[in-house]
N, CA, C and O atoms as a GROMACS GRO file, in nm:
protein
  504
    1MET      N    1   1.500   2.144  -0.114
    1MET     CA    2   1.628   2.122  -0.046
    1MET      C    3   1.733   2.077  -0.147
    1MET      O    4   1.707   1.989  -0.230
    2LYS      N    5   1.850   2.137  -0.140
    2LYS     CA    6   1.958   2.106  -0.232
    2LYS      C    7   2.012   1.964  -0.205
    2LYS      O    8   2.032   1.924  -0.091
    3LYS      N    9   2.035   1.891  -0.314
    3LYS     CA   10   2.094   1.757  -0.301
    3LYS      C   11   2.239   1.769  -0.258
    3LYS      O   12   2.308   1.864  -0.296
    4ILE      N   13   2.284   1.674  -0.178
    4ILE     CA   14   2.424   1.670  -0.139
    4ILE      C   15   2.505   1.619  -0.258
    4ILE      O   16   2.477   1.513  -0.314
    5LYS      N   17   2.606   1.698  -0.296
    5LYS     CA   18   2.690   1.663  -0.411
    5LYS      C   19   2.817   1.594  -0.363
    5LYS      O   20   2.894   1.649  -0.283
    6ILE      N   21   2.838   1.473  -0.413
    6ILE     CA   22   2.955   1.394  -0.376
    6ILE      C   23   3.038   1.368  -0.500
    6ILE      O   24   2.985   1.330  -0.604
    7MET      N   25   3.170   1.388  -0.489
    7MET     CA   26   3.261   1.348  -0.596
    7MET      C   27   3.338   1.226  -0.546
    7MET      O   28   3.398   1.229  -0.438
    8VAL      N   29   3.336   1.120  -0.625
    8VAL     CA   30   3.408   0.997  -0.593
    8VAL      C   31   3.520   0.983  -0.696
    8VAL      O   32   3.494   0.980  -0.816
    9VAL      N   33   3.645   0.975  -0.647
    9VAL     CA   34   3.761   0.970  -0.735
    9VAL      C   35   3.835   0.839  -0.712
    9VAL      O   36   3.878   0.810  -0.600
   10ASP      N   37   3.849   0.760  -0.818
   10ASP     CA   38   3.917   0.631  -0.810
   10ASP      C   39   3.965   0.596  -0.950
   10ASP      O   40   3.908   0.644  -1.048
   11ASP      N   41   4.068   0.513  -0.960
   11ASP     CA   42   4.115   0.470  -1.091
   11ASP      C   43   4.052   0.336  -1.131
   11ASP      O   44   4.080   0.285  -1.239
   12ASN      N   45   3.968   0.280  -1.046
   12ASN     CA   46   3.903   0.152  -1.071
   12ASN      C   47   3.756   0.176  -1.110
   12ASN      O   48   3.675   0.219  -1.028
   13LYS      N   49   3.725   0.149  -1.236
   13LYS     CA   50   3.589   0.175  -1.285
   13LYS      C   51   3.484   0.092  -1.214
   13LYS      O   52   3.370   0.136  -1.198
   14ASP      N   53   3.521  -0.030  -1.169
   14ASP     CA   54   3.426  -0.114  -1.096
   14ASP      C   55   3.388  -0.050  -0.963
   14ASP      O   56   3.272  -0.053  -0.923
   15VAL      N   57   3.487   0.006  -0.894
   15VAL     CA   58   3.461   0.074  -0.766
   15VAL      C   59   3.370   0.195  -0.791
   15VAL      O   60   3.273   0.216  -0.719
   16LEU      N   61   3.402   0.273  -0.892
   16LEU     CA   62   3.321   0.391  -0.923
   16LEU      C   63   3.177   0.352  -0.953
   16LEU      O   64   3.084   0.415  -0.903
   17PHE      N   65   3.158   0.248  -1.034
   17PHE     CA   66   3.023   0.202  -1.068
   17PHE      C   67   2.949   0.156  -0.944
   17PHE      O   68   2.833   0.194  -0.922
   18SER      N   69   3.015   0.075  -0.861
   18SER     CA   70   2.951   0.021  -0.741
   18SER      C   71   2.911   0.131  -0.643
   18SER      O   72   2.801   0.128  -0.588
   19VAL      N   73   3.000   0.228  -0.623
   19VAL     CA   74   2.971   0.337  -0.530
   19VAL      C   75   2.856   0.422  -0.582
   19VAL      O   76   2.764   0.456  -0.507
   20LYS      N   77   2.859   0.457  -0.711
   20LYS     CA   78   2.751   0.540  -0.767
   20LYS      C   79   2.617   0.466  -0.760
   20LYS      O   80   2.518   0.523  -0.715
   21GLU      N   81   2.614   0.341  -0.804
   21GLU     CA   82   2.490   0.264  -0.802
   21GLU      C   83   2.440   0.245  -0.659
   21GLU      O   84   2.321   0.260  -0.632
   22GLY      N   85   2.532   0.211  -0.569
   22GLY     CA   86   2.494   0.185  -0.430
   22GLY      C   87   2.442   0.307  -0.359
   22GLY      O   88   2.336   0.302  -0.296
   23LEU      N   89   2.515   0.419  -0.368
   23LEU     CA   90   2.471   0.541  -0.300
   23LEU      C   91   2.343   0.597  -0.362
   23LEU      O   92   2.256   0.647  -0.290
   24THR      N   93   2.330   0.588  -0.492
   24THR     CA   94   2.210   0.637  -0.560
   24THR      C   95   2.087   0.556  -0.517
   24THR      O   96   1.977   0.610  -0.506
   25ALA      N   97   2.107   0.427  -0.493
   25ALA     CA   98   1.995   0.340  -0.453
   25ALA      C   99   1.946   0.368  -0.311
   25ALA      O  100   1.828   0.351  -0.283
   26ILE      N  101   2.037   0.410  -0.221
   26ILE     CA  102   1.998   0.422  -0.080
   26ILE      C  103   1.998   0.566  -0.028
   26ILE      O  104   1.968   0.589   0.089
   27THR      N  105   2.033   0.663  -0.113
   27THR     CA  106   2.035   0.803  -0.070
   27THR      C  107   1.974   0.892  -0.178
   27THR      O  108   1.936   0.845  -0.285
   28ASN      N  109   1.967   1.019  -0.147
   28ASN     CA  110   1.923   1.119  -0.244
   28ASN      C  111   2.043   1.203  -0.290
   28ASN      O  112   2.025   1.316  -0.335
   29TYR      N  113   2.164   1.148  -0.277
   29TYR     CA  114   2.285   1.222  -0.312
   29TYR      C  115   2.299   1.237  -0.463
   29TYR      O  116   2.253   1.153  -0.541
   30GLU      N  117   2.363   1.346  -0.502
   30GLU     CA  118   2.404   1.367  -0.641
   30GLU      C  119   2.548   1.315  -0.647
   30GLU      O  120   2.640   1.380  -0.598
   31VAL      N  121   2.568   1.198  -0.708
   31VAL     CA  122   2.699   1.131  -0.706
   31VAL      C  123   2.768   1.147  -0.841
   31VAL      O  124   2.715   1.107  -0.944
   32HIS      N  125   2.887   1.207  -0.837
   32HIS     CA  126   2.968   1.224  -0.957
   32HIS      C  127   3.091   1.135  -0.942
   32HIS      O  128   3.160   1.142  -0.841
   33THR      N  129   3.119   1.052  -1.043
   33THR     CA  130   3.237   0.966  -1.037
   33THR      C  131   3.340   1.018  -1.136
   33THR      O  132   3.308   1.058  -1.248
   34ILE      N  133   3.465   1.015  -1.093
   34ILE     CA  134   3.575   1.064  -1.175
   34ILE      C  135   3.684   0.958  -1.176
   34ILE      O  136   3.732   0.914  -1.072
   35ASN      N  137   3.721   0.916  -1.298
   35ASN     CA  138   3.819   0.810  -1.316
   35ASN      C  139   3.960   0.868  -1.322
   35ASN      O  140   4.007   0.906  -1.429
   36GLY      N  141   4.026   0.876  -1.206
   36GLY     CA  142   4.164   0.920  -1.201
   36GLY      C  143   4.185   1.057  -1.141
   36GLY      O  144   4.098   1.145  -1.147
   37GLY      N  145   4.302   1.074  -1.082
   37GLY     CA  146   4.337   1.196  -1.012
   37GLY      C  147   4.353   1.317  -1.100
   37GLY      O  148   4.305   1.426  -1.067
   38ASN      N  149   4.421   1.301  -1.215
   38ASN     CA  150   4.441   1.416  -1.304
   38ASN      C  151   4.309   1.470  -1.355
   38ASN      O  152   4.290   1.592  -1.363
   39LYS      N  153   4.218   1.381  -1.390
   39LYS     CA  154   4.086   1.424  -1.439
   39LYS      C  155   4.012   1.501  -1.329
   39LYS      O  156   3.947   1.601  -1.356
   40PHE      N  157   4.022   1.453  -1.204
   40PHE     CA  158   3.958   1.521  -1.092
   40PHE      C  159   4.013   1.662  -1.075
   40PHE      O  160   3.937   1.757  -1.058
   41VAL      N  161   4.145   1.675  -1.079
   41VAL     CA  162   4.208   1.807  -1.060
   41VAL      C  163   4.158   1.904  -1.167
   41VAL      O  164   4.124   2.018  -1.136
   42LYS      N  165   4.152   1.858  -1.293
   42LYS     CA  166   4.101   1.945  -1.401
   42LYS      C  167   3.956   1.986  -1.375
   42LYS      O  168   3.919   2.102  -1.395
   43ILE      N  169   3.875   1.891  -1.331
   43ILE     CA  170   3.733   1.921  -1.307
   43ILE      C  171   3.716   2.020  -1.193
   43ILE      O  172   3.642   2.118  -1.206
   44ILE      N  173   3.783   1.996  -1.080
   44ILE     CA  174   3.762   2.084  -0.964
   44ILE      C  175   3.819   2.224  -0.989
   44ILE      O  176   3.767   2.322  -0.936
   45GLU      N  177   3.926   2.232  -1.070
   45GLU     CA  178   3.982   2.364  -1.102
   45GLU      C  179   3.889   2.446  -1.192
   45GLU      O  180   3.894   2.569  -1.190
   46SER      N  181   3.806   2.380  -1.270
   46SER     CA  182   3.721   2.452  -1.365
   46SER      C  183   3.574   2.460  -1.322
   46SER      O  184   3.493   2.522  -1.391
   47ASP      N  185   3.540   2.399  -1.210
   47ASP     CA  186   3.400   2.390  -1.168
   47ASP      C  187   3.375   2.480  -1.046
   47ASP      O  188   3.438   2.462  -0.942
   48ASP      N  189   3.283   2.574  -1.060
   48ASP     CA  190   3.249   2.661  -0.947
   48ASP      C  191   3.149   2.596  -0.853
   48ASP      O  192   3.134   2.639  -0.738
   49ASP      N  193   3.080   2.492  -0.900
   49ASP     CA  194   2.982   2.420  -0.818
   49ASP      C  195   3.057   2.310  -0.740
   49ASP      O  196   3.063   2.195  -0.783
   50LEU      N  197   3.113   2.348  -0.627
   50LEU     CA  198   3.198   2.257  -0.551
   50LEU      C  199   3.116   2.146  -0.485
   50LEU      O  200   2.999   2.165  -0.453
   51PRO      N  201   3.179   2.030  -0.465
   51PRO     CA  202   3.109   1.921  -0.397
   51PRO      C  203   3.095   1.949  -0.248
   51PRO      O  204   3.170   2.029  -0.192
   52ASP      N  205   2.999   1.883  -0.186
   52ASP     CA  206   2.983   1.892  -0.040
   52ASP      C  207   3.083   1.802   0.030
   52ASP      O  208   3.119   1.826   0.145
   53ILE      N  209   3.129   1.697  -0.040
   53ILE     CA  210   3.224   1.602   0.016
   53ILE      C  211   3.294   1.530  -0.099
   53ILE      O  212   3.236   1.511  -0.206
   54ILE      N  213   3.419   1.489  -0.076
   54ILE     CA  214   3.496   1.414  -0.175
   54ILE      C  215   3.536   1.280  -0.115
   54ILE      O  216   3.587   1.273  -0.003
   55VAL      N  217   3.512   1.173  -0.191
   55VAL     CA  218   3.556   1.038  -0.153
   55VAL      C  219   3.669   1.006  -0.249
   55VAL      O  220   3.649   1.001  -0.371
   56LEU      N  221   3.789   0.983  -0.195
   56LEU     CA  222   3.912   0.982  -0.275
   56LEU      C  223   3.997   0.859  -0.249
   56LEU      O  224   4.032   0.829  -0.135
   57ASP      N  225   4.029   0.786  -0.357
   57ASP     CA  226   4.120   0.673  -0.347
   57ASP      C  227   4.261   0.725  -0.323
   57ASP      O  228   4.299   0.830  -0.376
   58ILE      N  229   4.338   0.654  -0.242
   58ILE     CA  230   4.476   0.696  -0.215
   58ILE      C  231   4.570   0.651  -0.326
   58ILE      O  232   4.647   0.731  -0.379
   59MET      N  233   4.564   0.523  -0.361
   59MET     CA  234   4.661   0.467  -0.456
   59MET      C  235   4.606   0.474  -0.599
   59MET      O  236   4.525   0.391  -0.641
   60MET      N  237   4.654   0.576  -0.673
   60MET     CA  238   4.617   0.593  -0.813
   60MET      C  239   4.744   0.628  -0.891
   60MET      O  240   4.835   0.689  -0.836
   61PRO      N  241   4.749   0.589  -1.019
   61PRO     CA  242   4.865   0.630  -1.100
   61PRO      C  243   4.858   0.781  -1.128
   61PRO      O  244   4.757   0.845  -1.098
   62GLU      N  245   4.960   0.835  -1.184
   62GLU     CA  246   4.970   0.977  -1.219
   62GLU      C  247   4.980   1.064  -1.095
   62GLU      O  248   5.090   1.107  -1.058
   63ILE      N  249   4.869   1.091  -1.030
   63ILE     CA  250   4.868   1.170  -0.906
   63ILE      C  251   4.786   1.092  -0.803
   63ILE      O  252   4.673   1.052  -0.830
   64ASP      N  253   4.845   1.071  -0.685
   64ASP     CA  254   4.775   0.988  -0.586
   64ASP      C  255   4.690   1.073  -0.492
   64ASP      O  256   4.692   1.196  -0.496
   65GLY      N  257   4.616   1.004  -0.407
   65GLY     CA  258   4.525   1.071  -0.315
   65GLY      C  259   4.594   1.164  -0.217
   65GLY      O  260   4.539   1.268  -0.181
   66TRP      N  261   4.716   1.128  -0.175
   66TRP     CA  262   4.790   1.215  -0.082
   66TRP      C  263   4.817   1.350  -0.148
   66TRP      O  264   4.796   1.455  -0.087
   67GLU      N  265   4.864   1.346  -0.274
   67GLU     CA  266   4.895   1.471  -0.345
   67GLU      C  267   4.770   1.556  -0.366
   67GLU      O  268   4.772   1.678  -0.350
   68ILE      N  269   4.660   1.489  -0.402
   68ILE     CA  270   4.535   1.562  -0.422
   68ILE      C  271   4.488   1.624  -0.291
   68ILE      O  272   4.446   1.740  -0.289
   69ALA      N  273   4.494   1.548  -0.182
   69ALA     CA  274   4.452   1.600  -0.052
   69ALA      C  275   4.535   1.723  -0.013
   69ALA      O  276   4.481   1.822   0.035
   70ALA      N  277   4.666   1.715  -0.034
   70ALA     CA  278   4.753   1.829  -0.002
   70ALA      C  279   4.715   1.950  -0.087
   70ALA      O  280   4.709   2.063  -0.036
   71LYS      N  281   4.690   1.927  -0.214
   71LYS     CA  282   4.650   2.036  -0.305
   71LYS      C  283   4.518   2.099  -0.259
   71LYS      O  284   4.504   2.222  -0.260
   72LEU      N  285   4.423   2.016  -0.218
   72LEU     CA  286   4.294   2.067  -0.171
   72LEU      C  287   4.311   2.150  -0.044
   72LEU      O  288   4.254   2.259  -0.033
   73LYS      N  289   4.389   2.099   0.050
   73LYS     CA  290   4.404   2.166   0.180
   73LYS      C  291   4.482   2.297   0.170
   73LYS      O  292   4.468   2.384   0.256
   74GLN      N  293   4.564   2.312   0.063
   74GLN     CA  294   4.642   2.435   0.046
   74GLN      C  295   4.566   2.545  -0.027
   74GLN      O  296   4.612   2.658  -0.035
   75ASN      N  297   4.448   2.511  -0.081
   75ASN     CA  298   4.372   2.607  -0.160
   75ASN      C  299   4.257   2.663  -0.078
   75ASN      O  300   4.177   2.588  -0.021
   76GLU      N  301   4.249   2.794  -0.072
   76GLU     CA  302   4.146   2.861   0.009
   76GLU      C  303   4.005   2.819  -0.031
   76GLU      O  304   3.917   2.804   0.054
   77LYS      N  305   3.983   2.801  -0.160
   77LYS     CA  306   3.850   2.767  -0.212
   77LYS      C  307   3.808   2.623  -0.176
   77LYS      O  308   3.689   2.596  -0.158
   78TRP      N  309   3.904   2.532  -0.165
   78TRP     CA  310   3.874   2.389  -0.148
   78TRP      C  311   3.906   2.333  -0.010
   78TRP      O  312   3.864   2.222   0.022
   79LYS      N  313   3.979   2.407   0.072
   79LYS     CA  314   4.036   2.348   0.194
   79LYS      C  315   3.932   2.299   0.296
   79LYS      O  316   3.964   2.214   0.379
   80ASN      N  317   3.811   2.351   0.290
   80ASN     CA  318   3.709   2.309   0.387
   80ASN      C  319   3.614   2.201   0.335
   80ASN      O  320   3.518   2.164   0.403
   81ILE      N  321   3.640   2.151   0.214
   81ILE     CA  322   3.558   2.041   0.161
   81ILE      C  323   3.598   1.914   0.235
   81ILE      O  324   3.715   1.875   0.232
   82PRO      N  325   3.504   1.848   0.302
   82PRO     CA  326   3.537   1.724   0.373
   82PRO      C  327   3.587   1.618   0.275
   82PRO      O  328   3.547   1.612   0.159
   83LEU      N  329   3.676   1.533   0.327
   83LEU     CA  330   3.744   1.433   0.246
   83LEU      C  331   3.745   1.298   0.316
   83LEU      O  332   3.782   1.289   0.433
   84ILE      N  333   3.703   1.195   0.245
   84ILE     CA  334   3.711   1.058   0.296
   84ILE      C  335   3.803   0.980   0.203
   84ILE      O  336   3.780   0.975   0.083
   85PHE      N  337   3.907   0.921   0.260
   85PHE     CA  338   3.996   0.837   0.181
   85PHE      C  339   3.939   0.697   0.164
   85PHE      O  340   3.883   0.641   0.258
   86LEU      N  341   3.952   0.642   0.044
   86LEU     CA  342   3.922   0.502   0.013
   86LEU      C  343   4.056   0.436  -0.014
   86LEU      O  344   4.136   0.490  -0.091
   87THR      N  345   4.082   0.321   0.047
   87THR     CA  346   4.210   0.258   0.016
   87THR      C  347   4.212   0.111   0.052
   87THR      O  348   4.137   0.064   0.137
   88ALA      N  349   4.301   0.039  -0.015
   88ALA     CA  350   4.325  -0.101   0.017
   88ALA      C  351   4.440  -0.111   0.118
   88ALA      O  352   4.465  -0.219   0.172
   89LYS      N  353   4.509  -0.001   0.143
   89LYS     CA  354   4.619  -0.001   0.240
   89LYS      C  355   4.562  -0.006   0.381
   89LYS      O  356   4.479   0.078   0.418
   90THR      N  357   4.606  -0.102   0.459
   90THR     CA  358   4.548  -0.115   0.593
   90THR      C  359   4.649  -0.096   0.706
   90THR      O  360   4.614  -0.110   0.823
   91ASP      N  361   4.772  -0.064   0.673
   91ASP     CA  362   4.870  -0.051   0.781
   91ASP      C  363   4.846   0.075   0.865
   91ASP      O  364   4.786   0.172   0.818
   92GLU      N  365   4.892   0.071   0.987
   92GLU     CA  366   4.867   0.181   1.082
   92GLU      C  367   4.926   0.314   1.036
   92GLU      O  368   4.869   0.420   1.064
   93LEU      N  369   5.039   0.309   0.966
   93LEU     CA  370   5.101   0.433   0.919
   93LEU      C  371   5.007   0.505   0.823
   93LEU      O  372   4.990   0.627   0.832
   94SER      N  373   4.946   0.431   0.733
   94SER     CA  374   4.853   0.493   0.639
   94SER      C  375   4.736   0.556   0.712
   94SER      O  376   4.692   0.665   0.677
   95LYS      N  377   4.684   0.486   0.814
   95LYS     CA  378   4.571   0.540   0.889
   95LYS      C  379   4.610   0.670   0.959
   95LYS      O  380   4.533   0.765   0.960
   96GLY      N  381   4.729   0.672   1.016
   96GLY     CA  382   4.776   0.793   1.084
   96GLY      C  383   4.791   0.909   0.988
   96GLY      O  384   4.748   1.020   1.018
   97LEU      N  385   4.853   0.884   0.874
   97LEU     CA  386   4.870   0.989   0.774
   97LEU      C  387   4.735   1.033   0.720
   97LEU      O  388   4.712   1.152   0.696
   98GLY      N  389   4.646   0.937   0.700
   98GLY     CA  390   4.512   0.969   0.649
   98GLY      C  391   4.437   1.062   0.740
   98GLY      O  392   4.366   1.151   0.694
   99SER      N  393   4.453   1.042   0.870
   99SER     CA  394   4.379   1.126   0.965
   99SER      C  395   4.430   1.270   0.965
   99SER      O  396   4.359   1.361   1.008
  100LEU      N  397   4.553   1.292   0.917
  100LEU     CA  398   4.607   1.428   0.912
  100LEU      C  399   4.547   1.510   0.798
  100LEU      O  400   4.534   1.632   0.808
  101THR      N  401   4.511   1.442   0.689
  101THR     CA  402   4.466   1.515   0.571
  101THR      C  403   4.322   1.487   0.532
  101THR      O  404   4.268   1.553   0.443
  102SER      N  405   4.259   1.390   0.597
  102SER     CA  406   4.121   1.357   0.561
  102SER      C  407   4.032   1.360   0.684
  102SER      O  408   4.081   1.361   0.797
  103ASP      N  409   3.903   1.362   0.661
  103ASP     CA  410   3.806   1.362   0.771
  103ASP      C  411   3.769   1.222   0.814
  103ASP      O  412   3.720   1.201   0.925
  104ASP      N  413   3.791   1.125   0.726
  104ASP     CA  414   3.765   0.984   0.759
  104ASP      C  415   3.840   0.898   0.660
  104ASP      O  416   3.905   0.948   0.568
  105TYR      N  417   3.830   0.768   0.679
  105TYR     CA  418   3.912   0.671   0.609
  105TYR      C  419   3.832   0.543   0.604
  105TYR      O  420   3.782   0.499   0.707
  106ILE      N  421   3.818   0.481   0.488
  106ILE     CA  422   3.749   0.352   0.479
  106ILE      C  423   3.832   0.256   0.394
  106ILE      O  424   3.884   0.293   0.289
  107GLU      N  425   3.842   0.133   0.442
  107GLU     CA  426   3.924   0.033   0.374
  107GLU      C  427   3.842  -0.046   0.273
  107GLU      O  428   3.727  -0.081   0.299
  108LYS      N  429   3.904  -0.073   0.159
  108LYS     CA  430   3.843  -0.160   0.057
  108LYS      C  431   3.871  -0.304   0.096
  108LYS      O  432   3.978  -0.332   0.150
  109PRO      N  433   3.782  -0.395   0.073
  109PRO     CA  434   3.645  -0.376   0.027
  109PRO      C  435   3.559  -0.324   0.142
  109PRO      O  436   3.592  -0.346   0.259
  110PHE      N  437   3.450  -0.258   0.111
  110PHE     CA  438   3.361  -0.202   0.212
  110PHE      C  439   3.217  -0.220   0.169
  110PHE      O  440   3.187  -0.243   0.052
  111GLU      N  441   3.128  -0.211   0.266
  111GLU     CA  442   2.985  -0.216   0.239
  111GLU      C  443   2.938  -0.074   0.208
  111GLU      O  444   2.982   0.022   0.271
  112ILE      N  445   2.849  -0.060   0.112
  112ILE     CA  446   2.802   0.073   0.072
  112ILE      C  447   2.733   0.144   0.189
  112ILE      O  448   2.739   0.266   0.199
  113THR      N  449   2.667   0.067   0.276
  113THR     CA  450   2.602   0.130   0.392
  113THR      C  451   2.706   0.189   0.488
  113THR      O  452   2.680   0.290   0.552
  114ASP      N  453   2.824   0.125   0.498
  114ASP     CA  454   2.932   0.180   0.581
  114ASP      C  455   2.980   0.313   0.524
  114ASP      O  456   3.000   0.410   0.597
  115LEU      N  457   2.997   0.318   0.392
  115LEU     CA  458   3.039   0.443   0.329
  115LEU      C  459   2.933   0.551   0.350
  115LEU      O  460   2.967   0.665   0.383
  116LYS      N  461   2.808   0.517   0.330
  116LYS     CA  462   2.697   0.612   0.351
  116LYS      C  463   2.701   0.667   0.493
  116LYS      O  464   2.688   0.788   0.513
  117ASN      N  465   2.718   0.579   0.593
  117ASN     CA  466   2.723   0.623   0.732
  117ASN      C  467   2.842   0.715   0.758
  117ASN      O  468   2.828   0.814   0.830
  118ARG      N  469   2.956   0.684   0.700
  118ARG     CA  470   3.074   0.769   0.718
  118ARG      C  471   3.052   0.906   0.654
  118ARG      O  472   3.089   1.009   0.711
  119ILE      N  473   2.993   0.907   0.536
  119ILE     CA  474   2.962   1.034   0.469
  119ILE      C  475   2.870   1.118   0.557
  119ILE      O  476   2.895   1.237   0.578
  120GLU      N  477   2.765   1.057   0.608
  120GLU     CA  478   2.670   1.130   0.694
  120GLU      C  479   2.738   1.183   0.819
  120GLU      O  480   2.713   1.297   0.860
  121ASN      N  481   2.823   1.102   0.882
  121ASN     CA  482   2.894   1.145   1.003
  121ASN      C  483   2.987   1.263   0.975
  121ASN      O  484   2.992   1.358   1.053
  122VAL      N  485   3.059   1.257   0.865
  122VAL     CA  486   3.151   1.366   0.830
  122VAL      C  487   3.071   1.494   0.800
  122VAL      O  488   3.110   1.602   0.842
  123LEU      N  489   2.962   1.481   0.728
  123LEU     CA  490   2.881   1.600   0.695
  123LEU      C  491   2.816   1.662   0.818
  123LEU      O  492   2.795   1.783   0.822
  124LYS      N  493   2.784   1.580   0.918
  124LYS     CA  494   2.728   1.634   1.044
  124LYS      C  495   2.828   1.722   1.116
  124LYS      O  496   2.790   1.820   1.179
  125LYS      N  497   2.956   1.687   1.107
  125LYS     CA  498   3.062   1.763   1.174
  125LYS      C  499   3.097   1.892   1.101
  125LYS      O  500   3.157   1.982   1.159
  126LYS      N  501   3.060   1.900   0.975
  126LYS     CA  502   3.097   2.013   0.887
  126LYS      C  503   3.045   2.145   0.941
  126LYS      O  504   3.068   2.249   0.880
   0.00000   0.00000   0.00000
């Protein structure tokens, strides 16, 4: 059985480390961490082995999660990849906007088991 491939995109190396270590410890997922939005865009544009799901921080320098989500949804090759936003923004406006472009939304700080459950729920709907 093929491992589920997850790309986690954040500008915080501590978050990336925690998510990779946590998910690897409790799942059989293939977890790829990418530090920053520009690096992610370069990787996804050149990689034919697409992820099963993307976990994406909203607030990043250079290119933010909103821009990346819009870019993904406009591309025929990437538009059906499920997307979960990670963010420290908790206001209702952000949640509403997040629901338009992502499949789920999780606020920082979070428990790794909560993220795992959200990933599983989104993949079930796929």
